Structure formats: structure tokens, C-alpha cells
XYZ file of C-alpha atoms in Angstrom:
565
model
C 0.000 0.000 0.000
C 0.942 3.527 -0.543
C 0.149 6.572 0.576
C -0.143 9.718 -2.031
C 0.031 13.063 -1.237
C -2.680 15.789 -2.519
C -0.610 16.545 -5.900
C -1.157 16.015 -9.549
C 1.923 13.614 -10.898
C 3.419 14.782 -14.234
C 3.791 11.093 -15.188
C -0.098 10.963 -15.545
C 0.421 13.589 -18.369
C -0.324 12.234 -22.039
C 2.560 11.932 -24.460
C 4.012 14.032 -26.604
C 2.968 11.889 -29.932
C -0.856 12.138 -28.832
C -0.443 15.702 -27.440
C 1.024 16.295 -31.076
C -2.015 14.276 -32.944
C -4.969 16.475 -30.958
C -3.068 19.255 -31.635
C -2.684 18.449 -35.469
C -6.434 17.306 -35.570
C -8.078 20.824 -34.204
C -5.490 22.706 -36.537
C -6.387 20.238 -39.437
C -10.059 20.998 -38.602
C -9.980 24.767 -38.616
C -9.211 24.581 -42.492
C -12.557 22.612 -43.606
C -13.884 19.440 -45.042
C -16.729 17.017 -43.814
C -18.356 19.394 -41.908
C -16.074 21.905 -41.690
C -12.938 19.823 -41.472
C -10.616 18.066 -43.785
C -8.665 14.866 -43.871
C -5.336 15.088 -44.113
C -3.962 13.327 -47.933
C -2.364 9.775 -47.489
C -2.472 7.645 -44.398
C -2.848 9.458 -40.926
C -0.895 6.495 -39.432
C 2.117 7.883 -41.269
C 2.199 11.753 -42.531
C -0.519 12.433 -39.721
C 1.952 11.492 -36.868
C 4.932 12.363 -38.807
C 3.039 15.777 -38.722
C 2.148 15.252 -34.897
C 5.780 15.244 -34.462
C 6.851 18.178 -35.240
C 3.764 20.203 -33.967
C 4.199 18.314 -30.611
C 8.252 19.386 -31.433
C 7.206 23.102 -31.019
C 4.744 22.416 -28.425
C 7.221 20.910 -26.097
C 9.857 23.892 -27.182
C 7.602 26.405 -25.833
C 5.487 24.286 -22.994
C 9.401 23.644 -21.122
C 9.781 27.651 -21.760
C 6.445 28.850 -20.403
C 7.059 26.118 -17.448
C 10.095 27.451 -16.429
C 9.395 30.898 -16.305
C 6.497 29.454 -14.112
C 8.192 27.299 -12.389
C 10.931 30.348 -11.692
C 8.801 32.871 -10.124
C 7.078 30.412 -8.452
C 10.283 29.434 -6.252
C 11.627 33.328 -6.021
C 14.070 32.362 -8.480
C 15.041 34.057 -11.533
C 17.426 33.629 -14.684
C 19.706 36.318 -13.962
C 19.759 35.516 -10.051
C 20.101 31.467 -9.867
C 23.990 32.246 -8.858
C 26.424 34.911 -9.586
C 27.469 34.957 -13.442
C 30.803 33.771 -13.580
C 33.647 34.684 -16.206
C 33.673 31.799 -18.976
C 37.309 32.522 -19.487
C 38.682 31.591 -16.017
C 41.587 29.213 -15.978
C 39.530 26.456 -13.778
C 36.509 26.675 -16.131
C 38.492 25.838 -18.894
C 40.695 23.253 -17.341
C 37.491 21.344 -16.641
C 36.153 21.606 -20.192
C 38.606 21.596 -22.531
C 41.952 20.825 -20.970
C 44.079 20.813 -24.399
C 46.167 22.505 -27.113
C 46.645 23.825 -30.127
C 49.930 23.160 -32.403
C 50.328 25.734 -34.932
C 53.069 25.421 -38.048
C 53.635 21.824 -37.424
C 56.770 21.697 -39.897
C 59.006 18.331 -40.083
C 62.524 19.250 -40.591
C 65.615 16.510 -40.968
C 65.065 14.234 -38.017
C 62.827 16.134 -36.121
C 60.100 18.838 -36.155
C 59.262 22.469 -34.701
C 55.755 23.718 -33.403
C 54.215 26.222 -31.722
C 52.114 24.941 -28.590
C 48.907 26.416 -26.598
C 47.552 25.653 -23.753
C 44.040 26.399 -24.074
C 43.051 26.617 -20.200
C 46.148 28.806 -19.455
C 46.907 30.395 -22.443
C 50.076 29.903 -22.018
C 52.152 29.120 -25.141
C 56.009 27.471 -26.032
C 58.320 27.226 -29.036
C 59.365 23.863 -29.677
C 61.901 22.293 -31.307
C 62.379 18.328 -31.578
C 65.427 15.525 -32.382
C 64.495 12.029 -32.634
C 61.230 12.244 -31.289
C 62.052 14.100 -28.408
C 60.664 18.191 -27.803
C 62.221 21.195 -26.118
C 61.043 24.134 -25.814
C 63.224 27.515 -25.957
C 61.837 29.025 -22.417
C 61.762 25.434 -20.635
C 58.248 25.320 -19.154
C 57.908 23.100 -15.748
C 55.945 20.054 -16.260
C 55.146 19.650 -19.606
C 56.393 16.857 -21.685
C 56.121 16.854 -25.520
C 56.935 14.411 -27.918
C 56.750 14.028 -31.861
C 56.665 11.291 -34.167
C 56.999 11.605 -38.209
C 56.038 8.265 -39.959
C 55.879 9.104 -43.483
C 53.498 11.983 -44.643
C 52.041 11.752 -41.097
C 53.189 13.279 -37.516
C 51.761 12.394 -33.920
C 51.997 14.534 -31.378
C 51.656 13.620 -27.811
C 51.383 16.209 -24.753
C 51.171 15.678 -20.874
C 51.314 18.849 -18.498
C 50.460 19.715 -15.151
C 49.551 23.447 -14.070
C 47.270 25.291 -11.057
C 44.681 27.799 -11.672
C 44.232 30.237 -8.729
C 41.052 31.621 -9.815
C 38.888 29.479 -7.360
C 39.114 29.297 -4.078
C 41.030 26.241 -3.623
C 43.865 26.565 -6.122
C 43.719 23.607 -7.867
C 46.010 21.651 -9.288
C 45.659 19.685 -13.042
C 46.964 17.552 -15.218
C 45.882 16.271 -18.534
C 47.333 14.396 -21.202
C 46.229 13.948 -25.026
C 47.732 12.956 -28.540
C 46.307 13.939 -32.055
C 47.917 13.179 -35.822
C 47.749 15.105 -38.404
C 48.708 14.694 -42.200
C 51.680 16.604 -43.993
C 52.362 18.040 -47.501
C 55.337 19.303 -48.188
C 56.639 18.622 -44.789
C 53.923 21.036 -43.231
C 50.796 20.398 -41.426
C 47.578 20.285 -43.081
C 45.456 21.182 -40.372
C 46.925 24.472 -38.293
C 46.437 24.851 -35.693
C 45.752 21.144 -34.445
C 43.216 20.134 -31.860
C 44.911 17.867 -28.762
C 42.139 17.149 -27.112
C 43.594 16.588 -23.198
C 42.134 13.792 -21.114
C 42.077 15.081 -16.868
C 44.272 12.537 -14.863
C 43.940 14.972 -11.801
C 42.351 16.254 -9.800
C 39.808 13.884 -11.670
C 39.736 11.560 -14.228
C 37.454 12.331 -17.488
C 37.608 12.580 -20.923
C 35.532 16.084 -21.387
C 32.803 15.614 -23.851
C 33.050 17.776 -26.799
C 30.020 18.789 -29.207
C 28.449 16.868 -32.198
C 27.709 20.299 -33.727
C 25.342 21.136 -36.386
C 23.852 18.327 -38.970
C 26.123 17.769 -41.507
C 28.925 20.066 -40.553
C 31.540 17.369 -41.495
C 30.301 15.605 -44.178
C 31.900 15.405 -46.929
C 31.258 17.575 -49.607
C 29.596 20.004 -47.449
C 31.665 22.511 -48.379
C 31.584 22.156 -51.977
C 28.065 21.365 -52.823
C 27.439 24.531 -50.878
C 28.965 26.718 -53.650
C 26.234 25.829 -55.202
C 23.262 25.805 -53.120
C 20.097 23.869 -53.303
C 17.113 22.716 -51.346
C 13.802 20.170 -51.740
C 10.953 21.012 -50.569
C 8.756 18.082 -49.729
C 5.571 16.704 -48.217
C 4.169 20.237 -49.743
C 0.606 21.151 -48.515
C -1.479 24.824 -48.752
C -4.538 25.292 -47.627
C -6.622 28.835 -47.960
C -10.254 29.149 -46.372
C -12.183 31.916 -46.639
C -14.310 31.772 -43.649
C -16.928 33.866 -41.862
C -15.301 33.870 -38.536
C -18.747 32.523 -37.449
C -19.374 28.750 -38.246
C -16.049 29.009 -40.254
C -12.663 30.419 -39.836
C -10.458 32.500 -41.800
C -7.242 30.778 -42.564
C -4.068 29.457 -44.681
C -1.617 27.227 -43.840
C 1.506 26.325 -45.649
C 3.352 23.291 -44.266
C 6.485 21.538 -46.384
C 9.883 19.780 -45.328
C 13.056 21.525 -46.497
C 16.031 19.562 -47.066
C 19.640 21.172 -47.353
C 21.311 19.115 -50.225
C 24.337 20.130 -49.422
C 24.299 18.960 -45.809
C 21.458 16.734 -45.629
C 19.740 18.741 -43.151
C 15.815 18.425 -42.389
C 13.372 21.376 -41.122
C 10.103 20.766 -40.617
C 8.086 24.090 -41.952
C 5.177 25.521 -40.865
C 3.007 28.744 -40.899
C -1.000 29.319 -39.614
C -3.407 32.530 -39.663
C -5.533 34.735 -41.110
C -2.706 35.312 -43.435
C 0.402 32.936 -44.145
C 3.430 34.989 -44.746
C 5.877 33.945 -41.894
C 6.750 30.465 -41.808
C 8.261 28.909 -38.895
C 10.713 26.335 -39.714
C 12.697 23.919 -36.983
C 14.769 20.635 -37.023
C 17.013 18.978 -34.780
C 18.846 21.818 -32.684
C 15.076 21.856 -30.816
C 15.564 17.835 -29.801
C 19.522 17.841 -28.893
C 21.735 18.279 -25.971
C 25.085 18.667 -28.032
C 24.384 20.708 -31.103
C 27.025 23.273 -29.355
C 27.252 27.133 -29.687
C 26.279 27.290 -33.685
C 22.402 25.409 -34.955
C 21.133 25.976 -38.484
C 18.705 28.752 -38.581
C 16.166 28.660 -41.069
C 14.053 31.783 -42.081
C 10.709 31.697 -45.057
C 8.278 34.070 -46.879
C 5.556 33.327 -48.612
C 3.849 35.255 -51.133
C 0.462 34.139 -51.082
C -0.153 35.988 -54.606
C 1.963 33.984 -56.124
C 2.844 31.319 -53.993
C 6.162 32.203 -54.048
C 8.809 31.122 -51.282
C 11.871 32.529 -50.360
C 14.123 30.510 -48.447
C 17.011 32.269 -46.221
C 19.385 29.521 -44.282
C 22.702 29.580 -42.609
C 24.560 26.398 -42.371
C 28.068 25.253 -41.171
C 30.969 22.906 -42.727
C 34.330 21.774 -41.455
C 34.686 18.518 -43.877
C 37.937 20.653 -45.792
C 39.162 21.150 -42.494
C 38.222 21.647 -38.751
C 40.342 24.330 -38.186
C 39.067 26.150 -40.717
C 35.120 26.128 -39.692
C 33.015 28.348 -42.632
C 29.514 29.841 -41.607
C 27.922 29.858 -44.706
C 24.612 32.027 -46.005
C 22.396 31.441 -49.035
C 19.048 32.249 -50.288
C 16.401 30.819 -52.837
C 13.462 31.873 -54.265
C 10.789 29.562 -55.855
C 7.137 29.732 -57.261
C 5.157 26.716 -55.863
C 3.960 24.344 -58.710
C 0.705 24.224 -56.861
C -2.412 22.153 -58.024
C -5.525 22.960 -56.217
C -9.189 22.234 -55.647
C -11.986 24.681 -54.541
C -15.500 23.870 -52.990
C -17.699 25.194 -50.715
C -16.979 25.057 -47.075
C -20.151 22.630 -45.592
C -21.150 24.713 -42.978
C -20.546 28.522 -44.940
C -22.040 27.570 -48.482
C -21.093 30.833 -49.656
C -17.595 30.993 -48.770
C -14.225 28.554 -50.193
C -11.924 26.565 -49.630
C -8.803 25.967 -51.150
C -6.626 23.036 -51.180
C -3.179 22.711 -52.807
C -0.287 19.741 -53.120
C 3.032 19.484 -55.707
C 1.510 17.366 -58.734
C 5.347 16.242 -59.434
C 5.581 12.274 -59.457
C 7.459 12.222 -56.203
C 5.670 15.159 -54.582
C 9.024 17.001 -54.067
C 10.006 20.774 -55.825
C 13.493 21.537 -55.829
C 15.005 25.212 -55.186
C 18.195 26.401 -56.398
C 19.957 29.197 -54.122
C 22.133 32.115 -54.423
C 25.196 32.110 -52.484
C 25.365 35.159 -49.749
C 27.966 35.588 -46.847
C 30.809 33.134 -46.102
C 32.512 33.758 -42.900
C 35.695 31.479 -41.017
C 35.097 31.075 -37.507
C 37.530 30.355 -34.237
C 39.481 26.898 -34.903
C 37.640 24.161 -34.180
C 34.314 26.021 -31.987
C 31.590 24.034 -34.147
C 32.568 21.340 -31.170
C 34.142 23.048 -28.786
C 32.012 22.585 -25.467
C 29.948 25.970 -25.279
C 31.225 28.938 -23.002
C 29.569 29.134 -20.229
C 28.245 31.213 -18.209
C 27.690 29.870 -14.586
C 28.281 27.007 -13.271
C 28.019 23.334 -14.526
C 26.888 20.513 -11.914
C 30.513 19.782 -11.231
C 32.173 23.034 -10.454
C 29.240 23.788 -8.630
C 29.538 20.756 -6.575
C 33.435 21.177 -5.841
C 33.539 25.180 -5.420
C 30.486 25.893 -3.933
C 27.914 23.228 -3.127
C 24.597 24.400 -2.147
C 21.171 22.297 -2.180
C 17.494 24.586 -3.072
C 14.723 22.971 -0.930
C 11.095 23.235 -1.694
C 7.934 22.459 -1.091
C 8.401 21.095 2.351
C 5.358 19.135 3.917
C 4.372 16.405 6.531
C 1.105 13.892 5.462
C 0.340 11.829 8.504
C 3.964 12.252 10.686
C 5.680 11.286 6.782
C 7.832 13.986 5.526
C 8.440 14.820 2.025
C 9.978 18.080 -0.105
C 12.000 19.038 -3.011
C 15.586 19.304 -3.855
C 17.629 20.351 -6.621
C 21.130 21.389 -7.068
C 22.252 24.880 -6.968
C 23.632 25.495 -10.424
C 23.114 26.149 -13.887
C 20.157 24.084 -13.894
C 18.223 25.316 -17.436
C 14.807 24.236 -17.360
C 15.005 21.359 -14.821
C 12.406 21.158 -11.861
C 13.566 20.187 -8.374
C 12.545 16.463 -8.129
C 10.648 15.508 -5.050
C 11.939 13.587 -1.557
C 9.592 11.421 0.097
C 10.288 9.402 3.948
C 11.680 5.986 3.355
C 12.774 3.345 6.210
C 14.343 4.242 9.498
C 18.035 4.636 9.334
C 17.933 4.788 13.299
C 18.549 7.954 15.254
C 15.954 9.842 13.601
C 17.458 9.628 9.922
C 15.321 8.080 7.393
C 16.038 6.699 3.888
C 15.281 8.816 0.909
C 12.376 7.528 -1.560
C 13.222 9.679 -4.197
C 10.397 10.741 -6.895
C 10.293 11.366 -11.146
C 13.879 10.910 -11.915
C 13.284 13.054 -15.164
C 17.099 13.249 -14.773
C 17.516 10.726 -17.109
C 16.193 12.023 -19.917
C 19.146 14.500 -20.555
C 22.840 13.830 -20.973
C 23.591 15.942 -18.055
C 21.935 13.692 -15.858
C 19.896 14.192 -12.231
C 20.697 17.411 -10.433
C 19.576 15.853 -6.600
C 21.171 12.981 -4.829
C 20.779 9.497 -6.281
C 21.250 8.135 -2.498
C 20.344 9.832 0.818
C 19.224 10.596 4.534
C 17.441 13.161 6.215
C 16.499 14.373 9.620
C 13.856 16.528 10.653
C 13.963 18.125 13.687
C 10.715 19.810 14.333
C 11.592 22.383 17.505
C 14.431 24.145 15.763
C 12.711 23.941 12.199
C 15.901 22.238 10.706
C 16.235 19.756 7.898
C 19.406 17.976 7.551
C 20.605 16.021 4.659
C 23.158 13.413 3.616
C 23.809 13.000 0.217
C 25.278 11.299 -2.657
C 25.537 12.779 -6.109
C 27.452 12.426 -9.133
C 27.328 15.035 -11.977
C 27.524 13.849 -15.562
C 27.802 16.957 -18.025
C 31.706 16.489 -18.274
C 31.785 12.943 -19.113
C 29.201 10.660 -18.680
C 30.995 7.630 -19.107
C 33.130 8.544 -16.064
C 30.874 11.097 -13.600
C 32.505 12.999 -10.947
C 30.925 11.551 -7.515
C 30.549 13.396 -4.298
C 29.193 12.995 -1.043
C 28.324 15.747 1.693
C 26.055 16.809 4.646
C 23.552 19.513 4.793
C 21.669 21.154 7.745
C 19.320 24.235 7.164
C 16.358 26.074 8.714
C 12.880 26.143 7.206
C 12.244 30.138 8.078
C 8.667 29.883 7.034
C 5.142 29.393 9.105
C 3.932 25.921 7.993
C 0.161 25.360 8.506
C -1.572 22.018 9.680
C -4.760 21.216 8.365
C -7.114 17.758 8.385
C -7.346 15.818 4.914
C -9.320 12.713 4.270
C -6.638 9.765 3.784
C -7.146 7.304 1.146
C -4.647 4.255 0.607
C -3.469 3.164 -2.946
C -2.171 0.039 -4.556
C 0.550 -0.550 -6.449
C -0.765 -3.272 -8.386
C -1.418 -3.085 -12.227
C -4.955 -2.828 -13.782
C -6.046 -6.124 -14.902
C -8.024 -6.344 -18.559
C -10.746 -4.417 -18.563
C -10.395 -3.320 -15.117
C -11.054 0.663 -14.804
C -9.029 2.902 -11.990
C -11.344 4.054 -9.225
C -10.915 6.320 -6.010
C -10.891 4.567 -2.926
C -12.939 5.617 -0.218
C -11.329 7.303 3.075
C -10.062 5.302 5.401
C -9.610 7.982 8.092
C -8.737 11.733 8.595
C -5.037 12.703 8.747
C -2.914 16.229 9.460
C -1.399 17.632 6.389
C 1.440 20.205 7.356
C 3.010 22.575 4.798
C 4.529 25.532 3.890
C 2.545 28.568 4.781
C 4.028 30.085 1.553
C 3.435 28.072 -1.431
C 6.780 29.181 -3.585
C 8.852 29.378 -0.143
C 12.756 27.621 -0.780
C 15.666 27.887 1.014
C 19.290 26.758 0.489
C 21.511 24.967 2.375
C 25.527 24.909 2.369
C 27.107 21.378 2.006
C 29.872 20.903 4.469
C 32.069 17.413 4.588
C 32.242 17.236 1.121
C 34.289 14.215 -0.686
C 34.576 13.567 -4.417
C 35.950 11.135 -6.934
C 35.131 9.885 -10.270
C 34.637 6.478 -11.301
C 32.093 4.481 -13.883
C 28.311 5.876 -14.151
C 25.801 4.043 -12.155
């Protein structure tokens, strides 16, 4: 049996593909047909959920928006306030993220090479010189070891340095070490500068996660198919109804699929209302974690006159070379080959509708571009690990730990609340604490709620194991916890462990609630869910203020890194 608190669970909620398909339904209905609606061309099993998709797509986009700026004010906190902004440039930031180096005008020479050599978290940078594999540089730098090995039109380097960054408050010491080839022509480099991507021995060990970056970047012949650019437009549908705004309503709606040809990219395109000019286009950078700093951004007008579009996109490619990233620009201009039918609308005799596809034997139109602005951006940024601009889970956890509590109650002498970590936390909830088992001397076990951790690559922000103490005269909740943050590399999370203790400085109320008891078991066939009747009357304490949180400091705190659980 279990007891269930007076809340509405978010797992209950419907998914996304359904939430897409009502959504595409009432939209599909405003335009006409039987009745005033129409049925969508082709099987609804297919380009009806495709569809659902991407309208559920955008409905999620702006649903998680609207929900955290909700969710936000509702706990006092706000974007700009969550924690002090910190500099994305500071030594310890960047030895975390991208502990590596660049090695510009790679040249072989008889026996040996020269380079120049960056430290990316430091800055700080070396002339080197090597014989027989082994590297000096010309102002001897403590701690570093280079090495580089020619084999044919090919060179290897290998790096392994250890430096402190007194930014923070420990100074902390690192180390990382890293090897990258590169190809030669003439004795030079090909790539320059080249990427040595560092793996931390100390004061953890992790192999920082870098970016995918934007569909198609690398592909080859990215670059050159885009000096020349061209699109398809497929799955093209227009519909125009000229309704009274009584039984009938006045709309068109252009929706189509763009492809990029010369990247393979896919953005599902959409517009809706009175009149269809703007058309709202989106692909993948709304569904992924690791697009990075630069997404493909999409802009199209229509000319319902016409039925003209004009397609504006900028796109990326690093398939010539990675240290050489292009941001490229093009636009295309096309007049629909439309073939339509008109009829009355059922319930408005005297007013149309209009209803268009691509007669073409594969239903697709192709558009030929003109090419606009090319621009070279930093070495290597399409997958360098974004800036940021506070804290991660990890540096959060080691410089400054802090857990936000919530929504602190008591149902029948059983405590529950929220928790969350005290970083840059995006549009993550707190996730909900309820009382477990005894762990003797007034600790109890954690029964922790939704993990909707899982569902991003950054993984839970609250304690995956844990204890807590209430202690009811002196308003205090303590806490201890286990944790692990994932953003820097999932594959090998940074643990930690620590003990909290603060004060709930807010009136909490008491009032009487019927109690009903719950089952765990599944529904059998045919079986229907039903309320169970009240088994009794129980206090329910809480919060006097609804959106009151609090944080509280972690002291003791231990960490290591290890295999993900």
C-alpha cells in the first residue's frame, strides 16, 4: 500500500505523440472538409503522426519555456539571479572543459620537427623544437612533456602537463594528457592549428565531452556542394479558407519539409493565420543536448499571390578542415507548382476553400539558391564545449555546493519536499523527496520521486542516495547525500558525497485531509481505476508560503570519479 500526497503527478500527463495528434487534428479541422474539417492526404498512421511530431516538437519547445518561467517565479528564483554569473574565461573553467592545445606550423625538418604549442586553459604558449622524437622548448616550461613522431606523410603529437589555476578558491592543481595526428604536404601540417584534445588525470579523471555540432557540418562535400546551393521542398501542402469567422474560420496554412542538399539537413516548416506569410521552420537543434554554440537557422516568406517562397538559411561545414570552420549564407526563391481544388466550405455555403499539393511524381520541388555571406570562424568552436556562463553541476559541486529545498510538507507524521542542485540548472524542476525506512537515530532513507534526470545527458541534479532528519523544535532539515554530476563525461561522472543542515524560516500550517490508501498493483483487462474511499482523517502540514525555498551549504564534502551508475 501507498500513501499519495494531494498533488497532480506529471507522469499521468499524455505523451508528446498524442499531445502532437490532438493538436494536429483541431489545426487540421480549422481549415474545412466534412463538416467543416478536412482529412489530411495519405495515411494518418504515417504523414498524420509524422506531422504530430513536429507540432508536438514546437509544443514541447515552448510548454518547457512557459514552465520554467512558471516554475521560476514560483520558487523566487530568476534567470539572472540562480547564482552569480561567472567569467567563462577563467583558468579552472576551462581546465574542466577543454583541458588541451593547439599546435600551430607543425613543420618536419631533418630528423625532427618544430611547433608552436597552446595551452588552451592557461593560455600559455612554447616554441618547440624536436630531435628524434624528443621536444624542447626555448623558455623550458615546468611540467610539460612533448613528444613528436613523423612516420611518413604523417606526424603524432603527444602532450602531458600539469599546471594550477588560482582563480577558485582552492587553487587547484591539473593535469591532462592527449595525442592527435595530423597529415603533412610538403613537410607542413595540413590542419593548423591542431586540436589535442587533453584527457584530466587529476584532480579527476574524465575525458571532457566535446560537441556533435550542427547536422552535416563534417560531411563530406559540405563545403563544396554549398557553392552551389540547393534545397527540396517536400511533403508540400497549402490550404486557404475563406471563412466567416462565425461557423467558419479564416485561414491558410503552408506546411512543407526543407532539405539542405548540401548537408542533408531536415526542417520541418510551418506557418498558420488569417494570413500565411511567416513560416516557422525547426529541425534537430530543438531535440539535442550537443548541437554546441552554432544550430542551423532557417528563415521563409511566402507570397500568397503567387505562392512564391523565399528561403534564407545559414549552415556550417568543417569537412575541408576543422580548423578552418566556414559559416555559410544562401538564399532561394521559388514559385510553388501548386495544383488545387476549390468547394464550398459545408457549414458557410457561400464561402471557399482551397486546397493545394506538388503534382510532381514524387511530390518534391526543388530550389536552387544564391550564395550570400561566407565567414571562417575560431578553430575548431563548431565542437568546442559551449562557453559558459555559470556554473556546470561539477564546479558547482566542488567550489560551492549548495542544495534549493522546496515544497516542504508532513502527510500523517511522513515527511516529504524538493531538492535540486544549486547550479546552472536550465529548465530542470527540483525532483521531489519522500520518507523511506528508518536509518535509526531519527534519519530516514530517501524515496526519491520522477527521476526526469535521465532524460538528458547531463543527468539528475539531486542525490541518487540519501538521509534526512527533521527536527521539528528548531525547524531544521538535515541532509546526507550522494551525487554524481555527468555533463563532463558521462561515461566517467565525478561523484561526491556531503552533509547539509538548514532552517525552514517559514510558518507551515496544519490542516485535516481525508486519507485514502493506494495500490501498487497493475490494472487487470478491462479493469477501470477508481478512487478509494477514506479510510480515516489525517494532518497535512506545509509551507505557509506556497513558492517558499531555502538553500543549504554542504559541508564534509568528498569527491571522486569512477564508472556511471
Amino acid at each position: 500500500m501507498r500513501r499519495y500526497l494531494p498533488f497532480t503527478s506529471w507522469d499521468k500527463l499524455p505523451s508528446c505523440g498524442v499531445l502532437g495528434l490532438v493538436l494536429l487534428t483541431f489545426v487540421a479541422g480549422k481549415i474545412g472538409g466534412r463538416g467543416g474539417y478536412i482529412s489530411i492526404p495519405g495515411s494518418l498512421s504515417d504523414d498524420g503522426l509524422w506531422w504530430s511530431r513536429q507540432l508536438c516538437l514546437v509544443l514541447g519547445v515552448m510548454t518547457m519555456a512557459r514552465l520554467w518561467f512558471v516554475g521560476a517565479a514560483a520558487l523566487g528564483v530568476s534567470l539572472a539571479s540562480a547564482q552569480a554569473v561567472i567569467s567563462a574565461q577563467g583558468c579552472t573553467s576551462r581546465s574542466f572543459t577543454i583541458p588541451s592545445w593547439f599546435v600551430e606550423d607543425l613543420t618536419a625538418t631533418e630528423g625532427g620537427a618544430s611547433f608552436s604549442l597552446l595551452n588552451r586553459a592557461t593560455n600559455q604558449t612554447a616554441e618547440y623544437t624536436c630531435q628524434g622524437g624528443n621536444c624542447s622548448a626555448e623558455e623550458e616550461i615546468e611540467d610539460l612533456v612533448a613528444s613528436v613522431q613523423i612516420s611518413g606523410t604523417r606526424a603524432s603529437v603527444s602532450v602531458n602537463q600539469t599546471w594550477s589555476c588560482s582563480d577558485r578558491t582552492p587553487e587547484t592543481k591539473f593535469t591532462a594528457a592527449g595525442t592527435a595526428s595530423v597529415p603533412l604536404t610538403d613537410g607542413k601540417a595540413d590542419s593548423s592549428p591542431l586540436l589535442v584534445k587533453g584527457s584530466l588525470l587529476q584532480p579527476v579523471a574524465l575525458t571532457p565531452r566535446y560537441n556533435e555540432g550542427p547536422t552535416g557540418h563534417d560531411t563530406p562535400g559540405c563545403l563544396a556542394k554549398s557553392e552551389n546551393p540547393s534545397w527540396v521542398l517536400s511533403h508540400v501542402i497549402w490550404a486557404d479558407q475563406d471563412g466567416d469567422e462565425i461557423t467558419s474560420v479564416k485561414e491558410q496554412r503552408l506546411t512543407f519539409i526543407l532539405t539542405n542538399l548540401a548537408n542533408g539537413y531536415e526542417a520541418s516548416c510551418m506557418s498558420q493565420g488569417p494570413v500565411a506569410t511567416n513560416i516557422f521552420c525547426a529541425g534537430t537543434e530543438f531535440q539535442s543536448f550537443t548541437i554546441g554554440r552554432y544550430s542551423i537557422s532557417t528563415a521563409v516568406q511566402l507570397d500568397p499571390a503567387t505562392y512564391s517562397v523565399t528561403v534564407s538559411q545559414t549552415w556550417f561545414c568543417d569537412d575541408h578542415n576543422p580548423a578552418k570552420p566556414l559559416q555559410i549564407s544562401a538564399t532561394g526563391t521559388l514559385p510553388l507548382p501548386l495544383s488545387c481544388t476549390t468547394e464550398p466550405i459545408p457549414s458557410s455555403p457561400t464561402h471557399l476553400k482551397k486546397f493545394c499539393t506538388v503534382p510532381t511524381t514524387d511530390s518534391t520541388v526543388s530550389l536552387t539558391g544564391t550564395l550570400g555571406t561566407v565567414v571562417t570562424l575560431q578553430p575548431y568552436s563548431i565542437e568546442d564545449p559551449v562557453p559558459a556562463t555559470q556554473d556546470s553541476c561539477t564546479l558547482s559541486s566542488i567550489y560551492s555546493p549548495k542544495w534549493q529545498f522546496s515544497y516542504f510538507s508532513t502527510y500523517n507524521g511522513s515527511i516529504s519536499f524538493e531538492i535540486i542542485l544549486q547550479t546552472n540548472r536550465g529548465f530542470r524542476y527540483p525532483n521531489p523527496v519522500y520518507q523511506g525506512k528508518s536509518a535509526g537515530d531519527g534519519w530516514w532513507e530517501c524515496e526519491m520521486g520522477y527521476d526526469g534526470g535521465a532524460q538528458v545527458p547531463e543527468g539528475p541534479l539531486w542525490p541518487y542516495k540519501c538521509q534526512f532528519r527533521w527536527d521539528e523544535g528548531r525547524k531544521e532539515l538535515s541532509l546526507r547525500a550522494e551525487w554524481e554530476c555527468l555533463e563532463l563525461d558521462a561515461e566517467n561522472p565525478v561523484r561526491f558525497s556531503g552533509v547539509s543542515t538548514a532552517t525552514v524560516n517559514s510558518n507551515i500550517v496544519c490542516e485535516k485531509v481525508e486519507h485514502r490508501e493506494y495500490t501498487d498493483e497493475p490494472l487487470g483487462e478491462g479493469e477501470e481505476l477508481t478512487i478509494p474511499e477514506p479510510v480515516g482523517v489525517v494532518d497535512y502540514c506545509y509551507t505557509e508560503n506556497p513558492s517558499y525555498a531555502w538553500v543549504g551549504d554542504v559541508k564534509d564534502v568528498t569527491w571522486t570519479s569512477g564508472k556511471s551508475l
